[in-house]
Every structure is written in structure tokens, then in C-alpha cells.
Amino acid sequence: MTNEHTELTPSAPLAWLMAVACGLSVANIYYAQPLLDLLTRSFDISSAGATTIITVTQLGYAAGLVFIVPVGDFFNRRRLIGVVCLVTALALAAAALAPAFGYFVLASFVIGLSATSAQIMVPMAATLAAPAQRGAVVGRVMSGLLIGILLARAFSGIVADIAGWRAVFGCAAIAMLAQTILLWRVLPNNAPPVNTLRYGQVLRSVGALLVEEPVLRRRIVYGAFGFAGFTITWTVLPFLLAGAPYNYSETTIGLFSLFGAAGALGASLAGRFHDSGYERWATGAFLLLACGSFVFMGFNPHSLTAIIVGLLLMDLGVQGVQILNQSTIYTLRPDARSRITTAYMGCFFLFGALGSLVSGIAYELGGWPGALAVAAVLEASALAFWCTGAGRTTARANDD
């Protein structure tokens, strides 16, 4: 028995609510990003030390994907989401009150760990959707998640300029508490399938999926390499914009995320390419857009127009690939969507954490051009790997 529903596509209001909830949940792991320059001064640490905040948060997110998300295949998802969201609210409050850098880093890890409620909601939406509309529904919910990643930076910068960085995490804690209450009231209270596996067996089954599903492995490469390049770019961007010749405030730096959000909105249409059977070639086109973005940003660090165009193209490309990836992998094992999410997103955010770790070193050694060169190589590697599957059939069952 599975949790698969027959032609029960969620209503538009519910789908949009889940999109907003995903955005708010995953936004929590990005609030610190535009504040790195401010946090270096507040805690008296180096820029490389500040980037460890992003690394630790993403490692926490990867841990949540491994140890929390798989339970969604066997547990009441509404209850699981409610508990995890409540933990996020408490961790955000702890970050707002952190007296020293070590406490802030610990709170950041728990924020990342519990922000995985978003990755419980995405497979939940896929399960509720009718097969013919699954790509569109996943695209809608994922668009909320992706826009949340980007708007988090704008919100963080504005609030930090007005009331300081602690207010950012305090406001986020209140928002997550309100979200917990709302989701508990409106999400479907569907009974989970009968679970015959122990927790350890559930975790081991994730590894089995990686071995048994070549499409999943290929999609992981597309997503993980692309996200690593994406993370490097957005992690070092505040350092570029905070220094000469820009000398921008946290608010202005945060507002740059609006350009990325515009790209993510365009990428939300990628789910329709999946539903129409064009996911393979659409994937190649989005990967090419992401690679092309570095031509603008890398060679023109002092041109705002070039940086803005580059951010738009990079976010459109990376987020489009992400939506196509998840729409595709959710067709593989309908009874294991949460565990597939763990396998895919665990690798995805592990590479993101490695990207943020490398970004601080690359920026200190080579500045903006050096960091962008590393990001460009990662994006190009994903595109090169896509080319290795060019001779295969484009049938959905064999899509890679």
C-alpha cells in the first residue's frame, strides 16, 4: 500500500499555500548570507570564518535530509511537518539571542536541520497530484521554495539595516511559529501507509535507490554541480558589493536577490516541459543558460548591468534544472518519494555546503574572478555530463 492518491491534484489555494510554506521554510537557511560582512564585524571574525556559517547551515540541512525527510514515506506528513517547523522557530529564536559566534553557529546547524520541512512538502504535493499535472504542481511548489531562497536575502538585508541582524532571526522565528499553526490546520491529514521497515532499514533503502536508479544518479549530478556553482556565486556576492567601488549597504545587497527571484519565476514553467515530454532537451537548455551567465559576471565585475544579467540567467538556468530534476525523479518510485528526495537533495545540499566552504577560500585567493571561475567550472561540468547522454532515447522512462 502506498500514499499515492488517485487523481487528487491539490486545489490551487492549497498548492500556493504549500509553495509559500516551502519558501518560508527554506528561506531560513539563507538569511545569514547577505549579512556576512555585518556578522564578521559583529563577532570579530574573518570573511573565511563568516562563510562557515553558510557551510554549517547547509550541512545541517543535508543531515535533516538524511535523517528526517525519509520518514515522510511512513509517517503522517502533516504531523511531521508541524513538529519540524516548530523546531525551526525555536532555533531561529536561539540565533537571534546568540551571545557569541559559537552559539550562533550551533543554532544555524539546527536551523538547517529543521528547515527540511520544505522537502517533506514537495513530495507530499507530488503525491497529491494527478500524474498528468504532477510536473506543473511540483513546479508551482518548487517555485515558492526557490523564490524563498532568493527573497530571504532581500528581507534579511532590509530588516538588518533597520533593526540589526538579530531582528532578522527574531522576525523569522515569529513567521515560522505562525506557519506551524496554519499548516497544522489546513494540510490534509492523510493516514500513512503501513510501515514494515525499521528506521535503520529506511535509511539503508535510500542507498539502495542510488544503486538501483541510474536516472536518479544522473539527475543528482546535474543538480548538485549546478547548485554548488550557484552557492559560490551568491555567497561571495555580498563581499563584492560591500567593497569598493560599490560600498553598498546590507539592504541594497539583499535587494539583488530580486533579480534572482525573477529568474526563478521564469524557471517555474520548467514543470510544464516535463509534463509535455521535453524534459531532456529543456534540461540541456537550462544548463547552457547557467553556464552562459558567467560570461557576463566573470569578465565584468564592475558593471552592474552585467552582474544583474548574469544573476538572472544563472538563477533561471539552475532553478529550471532543479524543477525538471524533481519532476523527473518523482516518476521513478511513487511509494518512495520522500526517500528519493533524501537521496537527491542530500547530495544537492552537500555540494552546496562544499561550494560555500570553497567560496571563502577562492575569494580570499582570487577575489571575485577566482570565485566565479570555480563556479563556472562546476556549471560547465554539469553541462558536459548532460552531453554524455545525448545519444540516448528521450522517452520518459529512460530520461537522463
mmCIF file of C-alpha atoms in Angstrom:
data_model
loop_
_atom_site.group_PDB
_atom_site.id
_atom_site.type_symbol
_atom_site.label_atom_id
_atom_site.label_comp_id
_atom_site.label_asym_id
_atom_site.label_seq_id
_atom_site.Cartn_x
_atom_site.Cartn_y
_atom_site.Cartn_z
ATOM 1 C CA MET A 1 0.000 0.000 0.000
ATOM 2 C CA THR A 2 1.300 3.490 -0.851
ATOM 3 C CA ASN A 3 0.313 7.012 -0.093
ATOM 4 C CA GLU A 4 -0.397 7.628 -3.769
ATOM 5 C CA HIS A 5 -3.757 9.259 -4.413
ATOM 6 C CA THR A 6 -5.897 8.736 -7.468
ATOM 7 C CA GLU A 7 -6.381 11.963 -9.441
ATOM 8 C CA LEU A 8 -6.346 14.129 -6.310
ATOM 9 C CA THR A 9 -4.484 17.153 -7.589
ATOM 10 C CA PRO A 10 -4.417 19.692 -4.748
ATOM 11 C CA SER A 11 -6.574 22.789 -5.133
ATOM 12 C CA ALA A 12 -4.838 25.918 -6.377
ATOM 13 C CA PRO A 13 -5.062 27.661 -2.964
ATOM 14 C CA LEU A 14 -3.556 24.634 -1.207
ATOM 15 C CA ALA A 15 -0.785 24.326 -3.803
ATOM 16 C CA TRP A 16 0.081 28.002 -3.440
ATOM 17 C CA LEU A 17 -0.013 27.742 0.358
ATOM 18 C CA MET A 18 2.428 24.846 0.182
ATOM 19 C CA ALA A 19 4.594 26.910 -2.174
ATOM 20 C CA VAL A 20 4.679 29.822 0.285
ATOM 21 C CA ALA A 21 5.343 27.460 3.213
ATOM 22 C CA CYS A 22 8.217 25.835 1.327
ATOM 23 C CA GLY A 23 9.639 29.265 0.588
ATOM 24 C CA LEU A 24 9.436 30.401 4.211
ATOM 25 C CA SER A 25 10.957 27.164 5.464
ATOM 26 C CA VAL A 26 13.952 27.054 3.162
ATOM 27 C CA ALA A 27 14.484 30.831 3.417
ATOM 28 C CA ASN A 28 15.702 30.295 6.957
ATOM 29 C CA ILE A 29 18.987 28.827 5.775
ATOM 30 C CA TYR A 30 19.759 31.920 3.662
ATOM 31 C CA TYR A 31 19.032 34.838 5.985
ATOM 32 C CA ALA A 32 22.677 34.995 7.068
ATOM 33 C CA GLN A 33 24.078 35.160 3.534
ATOM 34 C CA PRO A 34 23.746 38.910 2.802
ATOM 35 C CA LEU A 35 24.737 39.631 6.422
ATOM 36 C CA LEU A 36 28.169 38.006 6.237
ATOM 37 C CA ASP A 37 30.034 41.296 6.127
ATOM 38 C CA LEU A 38 27.941 42.563 9.074
ATOM 39 C CA LEU A 39 28.452 39.334 11.032
ATOM 40 C CA THR A 40 32.232 39.481 10.537
ATOM 41 C CA ARG A 41 32.196 42.825 12.334
ATOM 42 C CA SER A 42 29.662 41.829 14.982
ATOM 43 C CA PHE A 43 31.511 38.638 16.005
ATOM 44 C CA ASP A 44 35.003 39.905 15.056
ATOM 45 C CA ILE A 45 35.780 37.064 12.634
ATOM 46 C CA SER A 46 37.389 36.810 9.167
ATOM 47 C CA SER A 47 35.461 36.559 5.900
ATOM 48 C CA ALA A 48 36.514 32.911 5.614
ATOM 49 C CA GLY A 49 35.212 32.349 9.155
ATOM 50 C CA ALA A 50 31.916 34.001 8.261
ATOM 51 C CA THR A 51 31.360 31.670 5.318
ATOM 52 C CA THR A 52 31.451 28.727 7.756
ATOM 53 C CA ILE A 53 28.006 29.919 8.913
ATOM 54 C CA ILE A 54 26.629 29.064 5.470
ATOM 55 C CA THR A 55 28.583 25.810 5.384
ATOM 56 C CA VAL A 56 27.341 24.647 8.794
ATOM 57 C CA THR A 57 23.746 25.600 7.980
ATOM 58 C CA GLN A 58 23.819 23.639 4.737
ATOM 59 C CA LEU A 59 25.457 20.666 6.459
ATOM 60 C CA GLY A 60 22.579 20.782 8.949
ATOM 61 C CA TYR A 61 20.156 20.807 6.032
ATOM 62 C CA ALA A 62 21.910 17.810 4.490
ATOM 63 C CA ALA A 63 21.675 15.987 7.842
ATOM 64 C CA GLY A 64 17.945 16.736 8.013
ATOM 65 C CA LEU A 65 17.510 15.363 4.512
ATOM 66 C CA VAL A 66 19.239 12.140 5.535
ATOM 67 C CA PHE A 67 17.691 11.591 8.968
ATOM 68 C CA ILE A 68 14.294 13.348 8.870
ATOM 69 C CA VAL A 69 12.898 13.504 5.330
ATOM 70 C CA PRO A 70 12.840 9.712 4.623
ATOM 71 C CA VAL A 71 10.378 9.248 7.482
ATOM 72 C CA GLY A 72 7.812 11.069 5.323
ATOM 73 C CA ASP A 73 7.205 7.849 3.367
ATOM 74 C CA PHE A 74 5.999 6.089 6.521
ATOM 75 C CA PHE A 75 4.729 8.817 8.870
ATOM 76 C CA ASN A 76 1.800 11.220 8.858
ATOM 77 C CA ARG A 77 3.289 14.099 6.870
ATOM 78 C CA ARG A 78 1.098 16.782 8.446
ATOM 79 C CA ARG A 79 2.313 15.869 11.934
ATOM 80 C CA LEU A 80 5.918 15.564 10.815
ATOM 81 C CA ILE A 81 5.831 18.976 9.123
ATOM 82 C CA GLY A 82 4.275 20.565 12.212
ATOM 83 C CA VAL A 83 6.934 19.230 14.584
ATOM 84 C CA VAL A 84 9.844 20.127 12.313
ATOM 85 C CA CYS A 85 8.538 23.667 11.687
ATOM 86 C CA LEU A 86 8.212 24.228 15.436
ATOM 87 C CA VAL A 87 11.849 23.200 15.935
ATOM 88 C CA THR A 88 12.845 25.721 13.241
ATOM 89 C CA ALA A 89 11.031 28.508 15.092
ATOM 90 C CA LEU A 90 12.869 27.675 18.328
ATOM 91 C CA ALA A 91 16.257 27.515 16.573
ATOM 92 C CA LEU A 92 15.672 30.897 14.924
ATOM 93 C CA ALA A 93 14.874 32.399 18.313
ATOM 94 C CA ALA A 94 18.118 30.924 19.657
ATOM 95 C CA ALA A 95 20.077 32.506 16.785
ATOM 96 C CA ALA A 96 18.505 35.888 17.480
ATOM 97 C CA LEU A 97 19.630 35.680 21.118
ATOM 98 C CA ALA A 98 23.071 34.110 20.478
ATOM 99 C CA PRO A 99 25.655 35.771 22.797
ATOM 100 C CA ALA A 100 28.711 34.563 20.827
ATOM 101 C CA PHE A 101 29.752 33.170 17.457
ATOM 102 C CA GLY A 102 29.835 29.548 18.647
ATOM 103 C CA TYR A 103 26.224 29.707 19.852
ATOM 104 C CA PHE A 104 25.165 31.282 16.575
ATOM 105 C CA VAL A 105 26.851 28.511 14.571
ATOM 106 C CA LEU A 106 25.137 25.824 16.693
ATOM 107 C CA ALA A 107 21.744 27.484 16.188
ATOM 108 C CA SER A 108 22.495 27.718 12.461
ATOM 109 C CA PHE A 109 23.046 23.967 12.289
ATOM 110 C CA VAL A 110 19.645 23.287 13.913
ATOM 111 C CA ILE A 111 18.009 25.838 11.601
ATOM 112 C CA GLY A 112 19.390 23.937 8.619
ATOM 113 C CA LEU A 113 18.439 20.562 10.124
ATOM 114 C CA SER A 114 14.792 21.540 10.638
ATOM 115 C CA ALA A 115 14.331 23.686 7.524
ATOM 116 C CA THR A 116 13.938 20.376 5.670
ATOM 117 C CA SER A 117 10.189 20.619 6.284
ATOM 118 C CA ALA A 118 10.187 22.119 2.776
ATOM 119 C CA GLN A 119 11.494 18.833 1.391
ATOM 120 C CA ILE A 120 8.687 16.951 3.104
ATOM 121 C CA MET A 121 6.095 19.208 1.470
ATOM 122 C CA VAL A 122 7.414 18.845 -2.097
ATOM 123 C CA PRO A 123 6.929 15.036 -2.289
ATOM 124 C CA MET A 124 3.622 15.492 -0.449
ATOM 125 C CA ALA A 125 2.458 17.790 -3.271
ATOM 126 C CA ALA A 126 3.714 15.294 -5.875
ATOM 127 C CA THR A 127 1.756 12.510 -4.158
ATOM 128 C CA LEU A 128 -1.440 14.559 -4.110
ATOM 129 C CA ALA A 129 -1.107 15.494 -7.804
ATOM 130 C CA ALA A 130 -2.638 13.598 -10.718
ATOM 131 C CA PRO A 131 0.123 12.154 -12.982
ATOM 132 C CA ALA A 132 -0.688 14.411 -15.942
ATOM 133 C CA GLN A 133 -0.339 17.521 -13.771
ATOM 134 C CA ARG A 134 2.475 16.425 -11.476
ATOM 135 C CA GLY A 135 5.162 18.492 -13.196
ATOM 136 C CA ALA A 136 3.045 21.647 -13.044
ATOM 137 C CA VAL A 137 2.206 21.114 -9.364
ATOM 138 C CA VAL A 138 5.810 20.353 -8.425
ATOM 139 C CA GLY A 139 6.907 23.381 -10.456
ATOM 140 C CA ARG A 140 4.468 25.602 -8.586
ATOM 141 C CA VAL A 141 5.552 24.383 -5.159
ATOM 142 C CA MET A 142 9.226 24.435 -6.123
ATOM 143 C CA SER A 143 8.879 27.984 -7.439
ATOM 144 C CA GLY A 144 7.822 29.032 -3.947
ATOM 145 C CA LEU A 145 10.800 27.219 -2.473
ATOM 146 C CA LEU A 146 13.231 28.762 -4.938
ATOM 147 C CA ILE A 147 11.836 32.265 -4.593
ATOM 148 C CA GLY A 148 12.030 31.863 -0.822
ATOM 149 C CA ILE A 149 15.751 31.145 -1.161
ATOM 150 C CA LEU A 150 16.238 34.394 -3.037
ATOM 151 C CA LEU A 151 13.790 36.744 -1.282
ATOM 152 C CA ALA A 152 15.310 35.686 2.041
ATOM 153 C CA ARG A 153 18.319 37.799 1.138
ATOM 154 C CA ALA A 154 16.235 40.905 0.398
ATOM 155 C CA PHE A 155 14.213 40.526 3.601
ATOM 156 C CA SER A 156 17.368 39.942 5.623
ATOM 157 C CA GLY A 157 19.187 42.968 4.259
ATOM 158 C CA ILE A 158 16.260 45.362 4.752
ATOM 159 C CA VAL A 159 15.474 44.259 8.311
ATOM 160 C CA ALA A 160 19.160 44.242 9.276
ATOM 161 C CA ASP A 161 19.594 47.833 8.096
ATOM 162 C CA ILE A 162 16.516 48.946 10.051
ATOM 163 C CA ALA A 163 16.813 46.963 13.285
ATOM 164 C CA GLY A 164 20.036 44.916 13.189
ATOM 165 C CA TRP A 165 20.794 41.305 12.304
ATOM 166 C CA ARG A 166 19.197 39.872 15.464
ATOM 167 C CA ALA A 167 15.821 41.257 14.378
ATOM 168 C CA VAL A 168 16.080 39.230 11.153
ATOM 169 C CA PHE A 169 16.094 35.944 13.054
ATOM 170 C CA GLY A 170 13.532 37.135 15.583
ATOM 171 C CA CYS A 171 11.034 38.030 12.844
ATOM 172 C CA ALA A 172 11.723 34.724 11.103
ATOM 173 C CA ALA A 173 11.003 32.833 14.344
ATOM 174 C CA ILE A 174 7.597 34.509 14.646
ATOM 175 C CA ALA A 175 6.803 33.762 10.981
ATOM 176 C CA MET A 176 7.678 30.082 11.413
ATOM 177 C CA LEU A 177 5.521 29.781 14.525
ATOM 178 C CA ALA A 178 2.564 31.237 12.615
ATOM 179 C CA GLN A 179 3.253 28.886 9.698
ATOM 180 C CA THR A 180 3.314 25.874 12.024
ATOM 181 C CA ILE A 181 -0.151 26.694 13.313
ATOM 182 C CA LEU A 182 -1.593 27.358 9.833
ATOM 183 C CA LEU A 183 -0.197 24.191 8.235
ATOM 184 C CA TRP A 184 -1.469 22.080 11.114
ATOM 185 C CA ARG A 185 -4.967 23.368 10.393
ATOM 186 C CA VAL A 186 -5.079 23.115 6.580
ATOM 187 C CA LEU A 187 -2.796 20.304 5.360
ATOM 188 C CA PRO A 188 -4.558 17.023 4.512
ATOM 189 C CA ASN A 189 -4.428 14.609 7.436
ATOM 190 C CA ASN A 190 -3.843 11.520 5.307
ATOM 191 C CA ALA A 191 -3.042 8.248 7.036
ATOM 192 C CA PRO A 192 0.472 6.993 6.265
ATOM 193 C CA PRO A 193 0.985 3.608 4.595
ATOM 194 C CA VAL A 194 1.661 0.566 6.730
ATOM 195 C CA ASN A 195 5.351 0.610 7.671
ATOM 196 C CA THR A 196 7.116 -2.741 7.801
ATOM 197 C CA LEU A 197 10.626 -1.231 7.917
ATOM 198 C CA ARG A 198 12.664 -0.156 10.912
ATOM 199 C CA TYR A 199 14.266 3.284 10.931
ATOM 200 C CA GLY A 200 17.698 1.874 10.071
ATOM 201 C CA GLN A 201 16.216 -0.068 7.174
ATOM 202 C CA VAL A 202 14.529 3.098 5.914
ATOM 203 C CA LEU A 203 17.883 4.898 5.856
ATOM 204 C CA ARG A 204 19.610 1.977 4.120
ATOM 205 C CA SER A 205 16.865 1.897 1.494
ATOM 206 C CA VAL A 206 17.944 5.392 0.438
ATOM 207 C CA GLY A 207 21.339 3.991 -0.545
ATOM 208 C CA ALA A 208 19.605 1.187 -2.416
ATOM 209 C CA LEU A 209 17.721 3.758 -4.502
ATOM 210 C CA LEU A 210 21.009 5.367 -5.516
ATOM 211 C CA VAL A 211 22.304 1.995 -6.675
ATOM 212 C CA GLU A 212 19.135 0.911 -8.469
ATOM 213 C CA GLU A 213 18.098 4.149 -10.232
ATOM 214 C CA PRO A 214 20.525 5.450 -12.901
ATOM 215 C CA VAL A 215 18.180 8.327 -13.772
ATOM 216 C CA LEU A 216 18.352 9.467 -10.159
ATOM 217 C CA ARG A 217 22.154 9.387 -10.195
ATOM 218 C CA ARG A 218 22.339 11.396 -13.400
ATOM 219 C CA ARG A 219 19.874 13.979 -12.153
ATOM 220 C CA ILE A 220 21.896 14.304 -8.941
ATOM 221 C CA VAL A 221 24.954 15.282 -10.985
ATOM 222 C CA TYR A 222 23.009 17.953 -12.881
ATOM 223 C CA GLY A 223 21.555 19.394 -9.697
ATOM 224 C CA ALA A 224 24.485 19.085 -7.297
ATOM 225 C CA PHE A 225 27.144 20.598 -9.554
ATOM 226 C CA GLY A 226 24.811 23.385 -10.619
ATOM 227 C CA PHE A 227 23.841 24.216 -7.045
ATOM 228 C CA ALA A 228 27.480 24.300 -5.921
ATOM 229 C CA GLY A 229 28.197 26.963 -8.550
ATOM 230 C CA PHE A 230 25.022 28.823 -7.571
ATOM 231 C CA THR A 231 26.044 28.786 -3.888
ATOM 232 C CA ILE A 232 29.553 30.052 -4.590
ATOM 233 C CA THR A 233 28.197 32.995 -6.579
ATOM 234 C CA TRP A 234 25.613 34.098 -4.021
ATOM 235 C CA THR A 235 27.993 33.557 -1.082
ATOM 236 C CA VAL A 236 30.741 35.843 -2.396
ATOM 237 C CA LEU A 237 28.433 38.439 -3.981
ATOM 238 C CA PRO A 238 27.963 40.348 -0.658
ATOM 239 C CA PHE A 239 31.747 40.748 -0.336
ATOM 240 C CA LEU A 240 31.972 42.178 -3.856
ATOM 241 C CA LEU A 241 29.080 44.594 -3.328
ATOM 242 C CA ALA A 242 30.138 45.673 0.176
ATOM 243 C CA GLY A 243 33.586 46.726 -1.038
ATOM 244 C CA ALA A 244 34.853 49.387 -3.435
ATOM 245 C CA PRO A 245 33.651 50.671 -5.827
ATOM 246 C CA TYR A 246 30.119 49.766 -4.725
ATOM 247 C CA ASN A 247 30.170 50.093 -0.918
ATOM 248 C CA TYR A 248 26.526 49.021 -0.751
ATOM 249 C CA SER A 249 24.524 48.626 2.454
ATOM 250 C CA GLU A 250 23.008 45.318 3.609
ATOM 251 C CA THR A 251 19.616 46.447 2.261
ATOM 252 C CA THR A 252 20.978 47.134 -1.222
ATOM 253 C CA ILE A 253 22.929 43.879 -1.251
ATOM 254 C CA GLY A 254 19.834 41.952 -0.195
ATOM 255 C CA LEU A 255 17.749 43.570 -2.928
ATOM 256 C CA PHE A 256 19.980 41.996 -5.558
ATOM 257 C CA SER A 257 18.192 38.745 -4.774
ATOM 258 C CA LEU A 258 15.106 40.176 -6.514
ATOM 259 C CA PHE A 259 16.890 39.696 -9.824
ATOM 260 C CA GLY A 260 17.430 36.058 -8.964
ATOM 261 C CA ALA A 261 13.788 35.734 -7.936
ATOM 262 C CA ALA A 262 12.733 36.966 -11.371
ATOM 263 C CA GLY A 263 14.818 34.182 -12.883
ATOM 264 C CA ALA A 264 13.266 31.615 -10.539
ATOM 265 C CA LEU A 265 9.766 32.734 -11.555
ATOM 266 C CA GLY A 266 10.612 32.040 -15.179
ATOM 267 C CA ALA A 267 12.039 28.666 -14.210
ATOM 268 C CA SER A 268 8.716 27.645 -12.638
ATOM 269 C CA LEU A 269 7.481 26.929 -16.178
ATOM 270 C CA ALA A 270 10.005 24.087 -16.418
ATOM 271 C CA GLY A 271 7.468 21.677 -14.901
ATOM 272 C CA ARG A 272 5.287 22.097 -17.989
ATOM 273 C CA PHE A 273 8.181 20.989 -20.201
ATOM 274 C CA HIS A 274 8.286 17.820 -18.117
ATOM 275 C CA ASP A 275 4.548 17.208 -18.493
ATOM 276 C CA SER A 276 4.903 17.676 -22.268
ATOM 277 C CA GLY A 277 7.754 15.169 -22.528
ATOM 278 C CA TYR A 278 10.557 17.637 -23.338
ATOM 279 C CA GLU A 279 12.433 17.374 -20.048
ATOM 280 C CA ARG A 280 15.710 16.163 -21.535
ATOM 281 C CA TRP A 281 16.263 18.963 -24.041
ATOM 282 C CA ALA A 282 14.872 21.562 -21.663
ATOM 283 C CA THR A 283 17.445 20.395 -19.131
ATOM 284 C CA GLY A 284 20.256 20.987 -21.626
ATOM 285 C CA ALA A 285 18.923 24.457 -22.458
ATOM 286 C CA PHE A 286 18.737 25.475 -18.788
ATOM 287 C CA LEU A 287 22.252 24.141 -18.137
ATOM 288 C CA LEU A 288 23.527 26.190 -21.081
ATOM 289 C CA LEU A 289 21.876 29.334 -19.687
ATOM 290 C CA ALA A 290 23.578 28.784 -16.323
ATOM 291 C CA CYS A 291 26.973 28.396 -17.999
ATOM 292 C CA GLY A 292 26.446 31.490 -20.143
ATOM 293 C CA SER A 293 25.728 33.625 -17.076
ATOM 294 C CA PHE A 294 29.389 33.574 -16.068
ATOM 295 C CA VAL A 295 30.414 35.186 -19.325
ATOM 296 C CA PHE A 296 28.593 38.299 -18.116
ATOM 297 C CA MET A 297 29.513 38.230 -14.416
ATOM 298 C CA GLY A 298 33.076 36.937 -14.572
ATOM 299 C CA PHE A 299 34.512 39.388 -17.093
ATOM 300 C CA ASN A 300 32.633 42.476 -15.917
ATOM 301 C CA PRO A 301 32.871 42.671 -12.103
ATOM 302 C CA HIS A 302 32.488 46.459 -12.152
ATOM 303 C CA SER A 303 29.422 46.517 -14.404
ATOM 304 C CA LEU A 304 26.120 46.357 -12.548
ATOM 305 C CA THR A 305 24.271 45.579 -15.761
ATOM 306 C CA ALA A 306 26.500 42.582 -16.453
ATOM 307 C CA ILE A 307 26.116 41.272 -12.899
ATOM 308 C CA ILE A 308 22.329 41.658 -12.985
ATOM 309 C CA VAL A 309 22.004 39.924 -16.360
ATOM 310 C CA GLY A 310 24.296 37.172 -15.130
ATOM 311 C CA LEU A 311 22.284 36.625 -11.953
ATOM 312 C CA LEU A 312 19.055 36.431 -13.956
ATOM 313 C CA LEU A 313 20.480 33.861 -16.350
ATOM 314 C CA MET A 314 22.165 31.795 -13.635
ATOM 315 C CA ASP A 315 19.060 31.570 -11.483
ATOM 316 C CA LEU A 316 16.822 30.826 -14.451
ATOM 317 C CA GLY A 317 19.157 28.034 -15.528
ATOM 318 C CA VAL A 318 19.880 26.464 -12.133
ATOM 319 C CA GLN A 319 16.286 26.623 -10.895
ATOM 320 C CA GLY A 320 14.879 25.329 -14.183
ATOM 321 C CA VAL A 321 17.142 22.282 -13.970
ATOM 322 C CA GLN A 322 16.109 21.760 -10.352
ATOM 323 C CA ILE A 323 12.388 21.685 -11.190
ATOM 324 C CA LEU A 324 12.947 19.331 -14.117
ATOM 325 C CA ASN A 325 15.093 17.090 -11.934
ATOM 326 C CA GLN A 326 12.492 16.735 -9.207
ATOM 327 C CA SER A 327 9.594 16.336 -11.624
ATOM 328 C CA THR A 328 11.527 13.506 -13.283
ATOM 329 C CA ILE A 329 12.723 11.618 -10.211
ATOM 330 C CA TYR A 330 9.233 11.608 -8.651
ATOM 331 C CA THR A 331 8.061 9.384 -11.505
ATOM 332 C CA LEU A 332 10.544 6.656 -10.552
ATOM 333 C CA ARG A 333 9.191 5.209 -7.292
ATOM 334 C CA PRO A 334 5.772 6.601 -6.262
ATOM 335 C CA ASP A 335 5.970 4.794 -2.913
ATOM 336 C CA ALA A 336 9.419 6.205 -2.089
ATOM 337 C CA ARG A 337 9.212 9.889 -2.942
ATOM 338 C CA SER A 338 10.476 11.092 0.431
ATOM 339 C CA ARG A 339 13.456 8.747 0.262
ATOM 340 C CA ILE A 340 14.158 9.810 -3.330
ATOM 341 C CA THR A 341 14.067 13.388 -2.075
ATOM 342 C CA THR A 342 16.624 12.455 0.570
ATOM 343 C CA ALA A 343 18.948 10.828 -1.960
ATOM 344 C CA TYR A 344 18.677 13.726 -4.401
ATOM 345 C CA MET A 345 18.577 16.704 -2.053
ATOM 346 C CA GLY A 346 21.137 15.227 0.335
ATOM 347 C CA CYS A 347 23.736 15.232 -2.434
ATOM 348 C CA PHE A 348 22.395 18.566 -3.692
ATOM 349 C CA PHE A 349 22.974 20.394 -0.412
ATOM 350 C CA LEU A 350 26.176 18.531 0.407
ATOM 351 C CA PHE A 351 27.645 20.012 -2.761
ATOM 352 C CA GLY A 352 26.121 23.368 -1.808
ATOM 353 C CA ALA A 353 27.914 23.196 1.550
ATOM 354 C CA LEU A 354 31.178 22.329 -0.188
ATOM 355 C CA GLY A 355 30.598 25.240 -2.534
ATOM 356 C CA SER A 356 30.148 27.707 0.331
ATOM 357 C CA LEU A 357 33.276 26.304 2.017
ATOM 358 C CA VAL A 358 35.328 26.695 -1.151
ATOM 359 C CA SER A 359 33.871 30.142 -1.875
ATOM 360 C CA GLY A 360 35.560 31.849 1.081
ATOM 361 C CA ILE A 361 38.945 30.383 0.184
ATOM 362 C CA ALA A 362 38.544 31.133 -3.524
ATOM 363 C CA TYR A 363 37.503 34.720 -2.820
ATOM 364 C CA GLU A 364 40.438 35.374 -0.491
ATOM 365 C CA LEU A 365 42.902 33.905 -3.020
ATOM 366 C CA GLY A 366 41.446 35.158 -6.297
ATOM 367 C CA GLY A 367 38.742 37.692 -5.461
ATOM 368 C CA TRP A 368 35.510 37.783 -7.467
ATOM 369 C CA PRO A 369 37.100 36.441 -10.707
ATOM 370 C CA GLY A 370 38.672 33.498 -8.867
ATOM 371 C CA ALA A 371 35.460 32.501 -7.124
ATOM 372 C CA LEU A 372 33.444 32.864 -10.339
ATOM 373 C CA ALA A 373 35.965 30.714 -12.220
ATOM 374 C CA VAL A 374 35.392 27.849 -9.765
ATOM 375 C CA ALA A 375 31.609 28.262 -10.052
ATOM 376 C CA ALA A 376 31.793 28.322 -13.855
ATOM 377 C CA VAL A 377 33.817 25.091 -13.949
ATOM 378 C CA LEU A 378 31.174 23.357 -11.819
ATOM 379 C CA GLU A 379 28.314 24.528 -14.052
ATOM 380 C CA ALA A 380 30.247 23.526 -17.174
ATOM 381 C CA SER A 381 30.866 20.073 -15.677
ATOM 382 C CA ALA A 382 27.111 19.541 -15.314
ATOM 383 C CA LEU A 383 26.570 20.554 -18.944
ATOM 384 C CA ALA A 384 29.395 18.272 -20.122
ATOM 385 C CA PHE A 385 27.832 15.362 -18.249
ATOM 386 C CA TRP A 386 24.469 16.099 -19.870
ATOM 387 C CA CYS A 387 26.183 15.822 -23.258
ATOM 388 C CA THR A 388 27.308 12.278 -22.433
ATOM 389 C CA GLY A 389 23.659 11.211 -22.564
ATOM 390 C CA ALA A 390 22.908 12.920 -25.883
ATOM 391 C CA GLY A 391 22.679 9.664 -27.811
ATOM 392 C CA ARG A 392 20.106 8.077 -25.539
ATOM 393 C CA THR A 393 16.382 7.870 -26.101
ATOM 394 C CA THR A 394 14.277 10.804 -24.992
ATOM 395 C CA ALA A 395 11.448 8.580 -23.819
ATOM 396 C CA ARG A 396 10.414 9.500 -20.306
ATOM 397 C CA ALA A 397 11.061 6.038 -18.951
ATOM 398 C CA ASN A 398 14.683 6.357 -20.000
ATOM 399 C CA ASP A 399 15.162 10.056 -19.441
ATOM 400 C CA ASP A 400 18.505 11.051 -18.044
#
